[in-house]
PDB file of C-alpha atoms in Angstrom:
ATOM      1  CA  MET A   1      48.425  70.141  32.022  1.00 85.00           C
ATOM      2  CA  ILE A   2      47.430  68.778  28.289  1.00 90.00           C
ATOM      3  CA  GLU A   3      43.928  69.362  26.836  1.00 94.00           C
ATOM      4  CA  LYS A   4      42.557  67.176  24.240  1.00 94.00           C
ATOM      5  CA  ILE A   5      39.931  68.357  21.857  1.00 94.00           C
ATOM      6  CA  THR A   6      38.227  66.685  18.772  1.00 93.00           C
ATOM      7  CA  GLU A   7      36.709  69.084  16.144  1.00 92.00           C
ATOM      8  CA  ASP A   8      35.599  68.174  12.437  1.00 90.00           C
ATOM      9  CA  ASN A   9      37.074  64.735  12.733  1.00 90.00           C
ATOM     10  CA  LEU A  10      40.583  66.163  13.706  1.00 94.00           C
ATOM     11  CA  GLN A  11      42.178  65.524  17.111  1.00 96.00           C
ATOM     12  CA  TYR A  12      44.330  68.083  18.848  1.00 97.00           C
ATOM     13  CA  GLU A  13      46.296  68.444  22.154  1.00 96.00           C
ATOM     14  CA  ILE A  14      46.717  71.913  23.521  1.00 96.00           C
ATOM     15  CA  GLU A  15      49.744  72.602  25.955  1.00 92.00           C
ATOM     16  CA  ASP A  16      51.358  75.863  26.897  1.00 90.00           C
ATOM     17  CA  GLY A  17      49.276  77.757  24.463  1.00 88.00           C
ATOM     18  CA  ILE A  18      50.397  75.719  21.523  1.00 90.00           C
ATOM     19  CA  ALA A  19      47.915  73.379  19.547  1.00 96.00           C
ATOM     20  CA  LYS A  20      49.188  70.116  18.112  1.00 97.00           C
ATOM     21  CA  LEU A  21      47.213  68.157  15.434  1.00 98.00           C
ATOM     22  CA  THR A  22      47.632  64.600  16.672  1.00 97.00           C
ATOM     23  CA  GLY A  23      44.976  62.308  14.831  1.00 95.00           C
ATOM     24  CA  PHE A  24      42.334  62.073  12.295  1.00 92.00           C
ATOM     25  CA  GLU A  25      39.114  59.876  12.198  1.00 85.00           C
ATOM     26  CA  ARG A  26      40.472  57.447   9.535  1.00 77.00           C
ATOM     27  CA  PHE A  27      37.362  55.298   8.845  1.00 75.00           C
ATOM     28  CA  LEU A  28      34.937  57.837   7.862  1.00 73.00           C
ATOM     29  CA  LEU A  29      32.116  57.021   5.372  1.00 63.00           C
ATOM     30  CA  PRO A  30      32.075  58.400   2.672  1.00 72.00           C
ATOM     31  CA  PRO A  31      35.779  58.792   2.460  1.00 75.00           C
ATOM     32  CA  VAL A  32      37.231  62.415   2.790  1.00 84.00           C
ATOM     33  CA  GLU A  33      38.578  64.017  -0.290  1.00 90.00           C
ATOM     34  CA  LYS A  34      40.127  67.049   1.120  1.00 93.00           C
ATOM     35  CA  ILE A  35      41.215  68.046   4.659  1.00 94.00           C
ATOM     36  CA  VAL A  36      41.667  71.818   5.522  1.00 96.00           C
ATOM     37  CA  VAL A  37      43.540  72.232   8.867  1.00 97.00           C
ATOM     38  CA  PRO A  38      42.303  75.326  10.578  1.00 96.00           C
ATOM     39  CA  VAL A  39      44.541  78.164  11.614  1.00 96.00           C
ATOM     40  CA  ARG A  40      43.489  77.811  15.519  1.00 95.00           C
ATOM     41  CA  ILE A  41      41.596  75.471  17.824  1.00 94.00           C
ATOM     42  CA  LYS A  42      39.841  77.658  20.287  1.00 90.00           C
ATOM     43  CA  GLU A  43      42.283  80.612  20.464  1.00 91.00           C
ATOM     44  CA  TYR A  44      45.268  78.715  20.114  1.00 94.00           C
ATOM     45  CA  PRO A  45      47.404  78.633  16.722  1.00 95.00           C
ATOM     46  CA  ILE A  46      48.169  75.103  15.418  1.00 97.00           C
ATOM     47  CA  ARG A  47      51.785  74.955  15.181  1.00 97.00           C
ATOM     48  CA  VAL A  48      52.546  71.257  14.797  1.00 98.00           C
ATOM     49  CA  ILE A  49      51.460  68.227  12.940  1.00 98.00           C
ATOM     50  CA  GLY A  50      52.132  65.374  15.373  1.00 97.00           C
ATOM     51  CA  ALA A  51      53.914  62.082  14.891  1.00 97.00           C
ATOM     52  CA  VAL A  52      51.924  59.607  12.964  1.00 97.00           C
ATOM     53  CA  ALA A  53      48.903  61.954  12.943  1.00 96.00           C
ATOM     54  CA  PHE A  54      47.599  60.651   9.504  1.00 95.00           C
ATOM     55  CA  TRP A  55      49.139  57.123   9.428  1.00 93.00           C
ATOM     56  CA  PRO A  56      47.631  55.797   7.411  1.00 87.00           C
ATOM     57  CA  SER A  57      44.707  57.660   5.867  1.00 85.00           C
ATOM     58  CA  CYS A  58      42.677  57.921   2.812  1.00 86.00           C
ATOM     59  CA  PHE A  59      42.320  61.353   1.373  1.00 91.00           C
ATOM     60  CA  ARG A  60      43.789  62.997  -1.866  1.00 94.00           C
ATOM     61  CA  GLU A  61      44.521  66.703  -0.462  1.00 96.00           C
ATOM     62  CA  ILE A  62      45.427  68.364   2.574  1.00 96.00           C
ATOM     63  CA  ILE A  63      45.664  72.197   3.080  1.00 97.00           C
ATOM     64  CA  LEU A  64      48.010  73.336   6.006  1.00 97.00           C
ATOM     65  CA  PRO A  65      47.617  76.761   7.489  1.00 97.00           C
ATOM     66  CA  GLU A  66      50.493  79.338   7.650  1.00 96.00           C
ATOM     67  CA  THR A  67      50.879  78.658  11.236  1.00 96.00           C
ATOM     68  CA  ILE A  68      52.355  75.243  10.928  1.00 97.00           C
ATOM     69  CA  LYS A  69      56.075  75.237  11.929  1.00 97.00           C
ATOM     70  CA  ILE A  70      56.604  71.348  12.450  1.00 98.00           C
ATOM     71  CA  ILE A  71      55.597  68.214  10.721  1.00 98.00           C
ATOM     72  CA  GLU A  72      56.795  65.468  13.069  1.00 98.00           C
ATOM     73  CA  ASP A  73      58.093  61.807  12.244  1.00 98.00           C
ATOM     74  CA  ARG A  74      55.741  59.643  10.095  1.00 98.00           C
ATOM     75  CA  ALA A  75      53.016  62.227  10.081  1.00 97.00           C
ATOM     76  CA  PHE A  76      51.737  61.204   6.811  1.00 97.00           C
ATOM     77  CA  TYR A  77      53.491  57.628   6.665  1.00 97.00           C
ATOM     78  CA  GLU A  78      51.621  55.583   4.117  1.00 95.00           C
ATOM     79  CA  CYS A  79      49.014  57.949   3.083  1.00 94.00           C
ATOM     80  CA  LYS A  80      48.765  56.209  -0.261  1.00 92.00           C
ATOM     81  CA  ASP A  81      46.212  58.317  -1.865  1.00 93.00           C
ATOM     82  CA  LEU A  82      47.654  61.560  -0.867  1.00 95.00           C
ATOM     83  CA  GLU A  83      48.020  63.688  -4.002  1.00 95.00           C
ATOM     84  CA  LYS A  84      48.456  67.389  -2.824  1.00 95.00           C
ATOM     85  CA  ILE A  85      50.026  69.074  -0.035  1.00 96.00           C
ATOM     86  CA  ASN A  86      51.213  72.598   0.642  1.00 95.00           C
ATOM     87  CA  PHE A  87      54.309  73.616   2.747  1.00 96.00           C
ATOM     88  CA  PRO A  88      53.573  76.609   4.543  1.00 94.00           C
ATOM     89  CA  LYS A  89      56.094  79.677   4.691  1.00 90.00           C
ATOM     90  CA  CYS A  90      56.454  79.207   8.361  1.00 92.00           C
ATOM     91  CA  LEU A  91      57.436  75.600   8.257  1.00 97.00           C
ATOM     92  CA  THR A  92      60.978  74.798   9.412  1.00 96.00           C
ATOM     93  CA  GLU A  93      61.218  71.177   9.994  1.00 97.00           C
ATOM     94  CA  ILE A  94      59.890  67.850   8.502  1.00 98.00           C
ATOM     95  CA  GLY A  95      60.489  64.633  10.321  1.00 97.00           C
ATOM     96  CA  ARG A  96      61.797  61.379   9.634  1.00 98.00           C
ATOM     97  CA  ALA A  97      59.647  59.201   7.205  1.00 98.00           C
ATOM     98  CA  ALA A  98      57.154  61.899   7.115  1.00 98.00           C
ATOM     99  CA  PHE A  99      55.800  61.091   3.745  1.00 98.00           C
ATOM    100  CA  ALA A 100      57.226  57.874   3.130  1.00 98.00           C
ATOM    101  CA  HIS A 101      55.234  55.555   0.950  1.00 97.00           C
ATOM    102  CA  CYS A 102      52.858  58.169  -0.281  1.00 97.00           C
ATOM    103  CA  HIS A 103      52.531  56.765  -3.643  1.00 95.00           C
ATOM    104  CA  ASN A 104      50.219  59.108  -5.273  1.00 96.00           C
ATOM    105  CA  LEU A 105      52.405  62.358  -4.517  1.00 97.00           C
ATOM    106  CA  SER A 106      53.811  63.425  -8.147  1.00 96.00           C
ATOM    107  CA  SER A 107      55.222  66.794  -7.420  1.00 96.00           C
ATOM    108  CA  LEU A 108      56.687  68.752  -4.601  1.00 95.00           C
ATOM    109  CA  THR A 109      58.252  72.122  -4.024  1.00 95.00           C
ATOM    110  CA  ILE A 110      60.117  72.429  -0.773  1.00 94.00           C
ATOM    111  CA  PRO A 111      60.971  75.927   0.594  1.00 93.00           C
ATOM    112  CA  GLY A 112      64.604  76.679   1.452  1.00 94.00           C
ATOM    113  CA  ASN A 113      63.875  77.239   5.028  1.00 92.00           C
ATOM    114  CA  VAL A 114      62.657  73.667   5.785  1.00 95.00           C
ATOM    115  CA  GLY A 115      64.990  71.123   7.125  1.00 94.00           C
ATOM    116  CA  PHE A 116      63.922  67.544   6.557  1.00 93.00           C
ATOM    117  CA  ASP A 117      65.157  64.131   8.254  1.00 94.00           C
ATOM    118  CA  THR A 118      66.148  61.027   6.787  1.00 96.00           C
ATOM    119  CA  GLU A 119      63.640  58.818   4.756  1.00 97.00           C
ATOM    120  CA  THR A 120      61.278  61.756   4.556  1.00 97.00           C
ATOM    121  CA  PHE A 121      59.894  61.071   1.103  1.00 98.00           C
ATOM    122  CA  TYR A 122      61.231  57.369   0.897  1.00 98.00           C
ATOM    123  CA  CYS A 123      59.517  55.296  -1.697  1.00 98.00           C
ATOM    124  CA  CYS A 124      57.037  57.933  -3.162  1.00 97.00           C
ATOM    125  CA  SER A 125      57.137  55.853  -6.272  1.00 96.00           C
ATOM    126  CA  ASN A 126      55.211  58.125  -8.547  1.00 97.00           C
ATOM    127  CA  LEU A 127      56.976  61.380  -7.404  1.00 97.00           C
ATOM    128  CA  LYS A 128      58.237  62.845 -10.827  1.00 97.00           C
ATOM    129  CA  THR A 129      59.232  66.361 -10.115  1.00 97.00           C
ATOM    130  CA  VAL A 130      61.068  67.594  -6.989  1.00 97.00           C
ATOM    131  CA  LYS A 131      61.939  71.245  -6.604  1.00 97.00           C
ATOM    132  CA  LEU A 132      64.267  72.344  -3.561  1.00 97.00           C
ATOM    133  CA  LYS A 133      64.305  76.057  -3.260  1.00 95.00           C
ATOM    134  CA  GLU A 134      67.281  78.181  -2.522  1.00 96.00           C
ATOM    135  CA  GLY A 135      68.265  78.028   0.957  1.00 95.00           C
ATOM    136  CA  GLN A 136      68.529  74.112   1.218  1.00 95.00           C
ATOM    137  CA  LEU A 137      71.846  73.152   2.534  1.00 96.00           C
ATOM    138  CA  ILE A 138      71.829  69.319   2.954  1.00 96.00           C
ATOM    139  CA  ILE A 139      69.709  66.149   1.611  1.00 97.00           C
ATOM    140  CA  PRO A 140      69.980  63.451   4.177  1.00 97.00           C
ATOM    141  CA  ASP A 141      70.183  59.771   4.029  1.00 97.00           C
ATOM    142  CA  ALA A 142      67.410  58.193   1.848  1.00 98.00           C
ATOM    143  CA  SER A 143      65.407  61.337   1.674  1.00 97.00           C
ATOM    144  CA  PHE A 144      64.331  60.390  -1.915  1.00 98.00           C
ATOM    145  CA  ALA A 145      65.302  56.785  -2.129  1.00 98.00           C
ATOM    146  CA  PHE A 146      63.145  54.596  -4.398  1.00 98.00           C
ATOM    147  CA  CYS A 147      61.333  57.728  -5.808  1.00 98.00           C
ATOM    148  CA  GLY A 148      60.421  58.055  -9.492  1.00 97.00           C
ATOM    149  CA  ILE A 149      61.923  61.378  -9.972  1.00 98.00           C
ATOM    150  CA  GLU A 150      62.327  62.424 -13.516  1.00 98.00           C
ATOM    151  CA  ASP A 151      63.175  66.198 -12.988  1.00 98.00           C
ATOM    152  CA  LEU A 152      65.091  67.447  -9.799  1.00 98.00           C
ATOM    153  CA  TYR A 153      65.873  71.128  -9.419  1.00 97.00           C
ATOM    154  CA  LEU A 154      68.727  71.846  -7.004  1.00 97.00           C
ATOM    155  CA  PRO A 155      69.430  75.225  -5.580  1.00 97.00           C
ATOM    156  CA  ASP A 156      72.990  76.991  -5.343  1.00 96.00           C
ATOM    157  CA  SER A 157      72.985  76.973  -1.655  1.00 97.00           C
ATOM    158  CA  LEU A 158      73.352  72.970  -1.629  1.00 97.00           C
ATOM    159  CA  TYR A 159      76.560  71.778  -0.298  1.00 96.00           C
ATOM    160  CA  ALA A 160      75.787  68.127   0.829  1.00 97.00           C
ATOM    161  CA  ILE A 161      73.902  65.242  -0.553  1.00 98.00           C
ATOM    162  CA  SER A 162      74.023  61.827   1.256  1.00 97.00           C
ATOM    163  CA  GLU A 163      75.107  58.899  -0.751  1.00 96.00           C
ATOM    164  CA  THR A 164      71.800  57.301  -0.170  1.00 98.00           C
ATOM    165  CA  ALA A 165      69.492  60.422  -0.607  1.00 98.00           C
ATOM    166  CA  PHE A 166      68.562  59.443  -4.315  1.00 98.00           C
ATOM    167  CA  GLU A 167      69.374  55.759  -3.949  1.00 97.00           C
ATOM    168  CA  PHE A 168      67.494  53.736  -6.749  1.00 97.00           C
ATOM    169  CA  VAL A 169      65.954  56.762  -8.629  1.00 98.00           C
ATOM    170  CA  PRO A 170      65.709  56.340 -12.440  1.00 97.00           C
ATOM    171  CA  GLU A 171      69.044  56.631 -14.390  1.00 96.00           C
ATOM    172  CA  TYR A 172      67.454  59.095 -16.617  1.00 96.00           C
ATOM    173  CA  MET A 173      66.671  61.669 -14.003  1.00 98.00           C
ATOM    174  CA  VAL A 174      67.446  65.159 -15.178  1.00 97.00           C
ATOM    175  CA  VAL A 175      69.256  67.488 -12.717  1.00 98.00           C
ATOM    176  CA  HIS A 176      68.287  71.146 -13.118  1.00 97.00           C
ATOM    177  CA  CYS A 177      70.946  73.424 -11.698  1.00 96.00           C
ATOM    178  CA  HIS A 178      73.535  76.189 -12.243  1.00 96.00           C
ATOM    179  CA  LYS A 179      77.154  75.772 -13.582  1.00 95.00           C
ATOM    180  CA  GLY A 180      79.865  75.917 -10.960  1.00 95.00           C
ATOM    181  CA  THR A 181      77.722  74.658  -8.096  1.00 97.00           C
ATOM    182  CA  PHE A 182      77.961  71.631  -5.655  1.00 97.00           C
ATOM    183  CA  ALA A 183      74.782  70.471  -7.538  1.00 97.00           C
ATOM    184  CA  GLU A 184      76.389  70.441 -10.884  1.00 97.00           C
ATOM    185  CA  GLU A 185      79.430  68.585  -9.275  1.00 97.00           C
ATOM    186  CA  TRP A 186      77.049  66.014  -7.710  1.00 98.00           C
ATOM    187  CA  ALA A 187      75.124  65.368 -10.878  1.00 97.00           C
ATOM    188  CA  MET A 188      78.321  64.842 -12.942  1.00 97.00           C
ATOM    189  CA  GLU A 189      79.767  62.500 -10.509  1.00 96.00           C
ATOM    190  CA  HIS A 190      76.542  60.303 -10.578  1.00 96.00           C
ATOM    191  CA  ASN A 191      76.159  60.389 -14.180  1.00 96.00           C
ATOM    192  CA  PHE A 192      72.872  62.316 -14.356  1.00 97.00           C
ATOM    193  CA  LYS A 193      71.803  64.576 -17.196  1.00 97.00           C
ATOM    194  CA  ILE A 194      72.147  68.188 -16.465  1.00 97.00           C
ATOM    195  CA  ASP A 195      69.747  70.837 -17.702  1.00 96.00           C
ATOM    196  CA  TYR A 196      71.254  74.444 -16.728  1.00 94.00           C
ATOM    197  CA  ASP A 197      68.796  76.887 -15.438  1.00 72.00           C
ATOM    198  CA  LYS A 198      67.248  78.881 -18.386  1.00 65.00           C
ATOM    199  CA  THR A 199      67.777  82.268 -16.488  1.00 50.00           C
ATOM    200  CA  GLN A 200      71.458  81.587 -16.503  1.00 50.00           C
ATOM    201  CA  LEU A 201      71.433  80.775 -20.192  1.00 51.00           C
ATOM    202  CA  ASN A 202      69.492  83.782 -20.979  1.00 54.00           C
ATOM    203  CA  ALA A 203      71.909  86.112 -19.039  1.00 49.00           C
ATOM    204  CA  PHE A 204      74.747  84.492 -20.926  1.00 49.00           C
ATOM    205  CA  LEU A 205      72.990  85.169 -24.304  1.00 54.00           C
ATOM    206  CA  GLU A 206      72.248  88.717 -23.188  1.00 55.00           C
ATOM    207  CA  GLU A 207      75.870  89.325 -22.500  1.00 55.00           C
ATOM    208  CA  VAL A 208      76.873  87.767 -25.927  1.00 54.00           C
ATOM    209  CA  VAL A 209      74.390  90.124 -27.666  1.00 56.00           C
ATOM    210  CA  ASN A 210      75.608  93.182 -25.767  1.00 58.00           C
ATOM    211  CA  SER A 211      79.316  92.289 -26.407  1.00 55.00           C
ATOM    212  CA  HIS A 212      78.549  92.037 -30.085  1.00 50.00           C
ATOM    213  CA  ASP A 213      76.723  95.240 -30.147  1.00 52.00           C
ATOM    214  CA  ALA A 214      79.663  96.894 -28.476  1.00 48.00           C
ATOM    215  CA  ASN A 215      82.013  95.519 -31.093  1.00 51.00           C
ATOM    216  CA  MET A 216      79.798  96.755 -33.851  1.00 50.00           C
ATOM    217  CA  ILE A 217      79.943 100.457 -32.277  1.00 47.00           C
ATOM    218  CA  LYS A 218      83.607 100.389 -32.426  1.00 47.00           C
TER     219      LYS A 218
END
């Protein structure tokens, strides 16, 4: 049996001891600037942001609790005013087109344990900086197509990028990565400028200095 609850303009469904956020009162006056999703509704942890839960809504920031594990398909589709969102450490899955057409998103850091589906950030036209953390393996179809990315940070763990993942991003996009990685190979193949990770450069310079000092001692 599914129990339905509305609290603080947010709608939930509770089933088998798990709470899912399923909707939002979109036409509030005055408009809401920030939404804070609680950790629990009643005694039940909120684990899921449901499909189309916020499509479309007008708010600038949403804060998700650390209990969230799944963001379903089109959960934030066409939330054109959305500027800030945090990705909880427990999050494991972001669904198809979950943030597509969120034109005010400008910067994202995606944890390595999060898998995302096709078109997840499709046409986020003002998305300038994307950081994918270590642990990310695959970037699927049209994930960041038609985004305005200027700085893309790719981890060493990455081993596959769809041909359409970054379709129609700016030609001047800079890929930040390490030497000898799949990310470097991909960036070269697609003629993107590469900025090698400064920690690797510092390690190289330290090695040169140590080598020089050792030769001086001899």
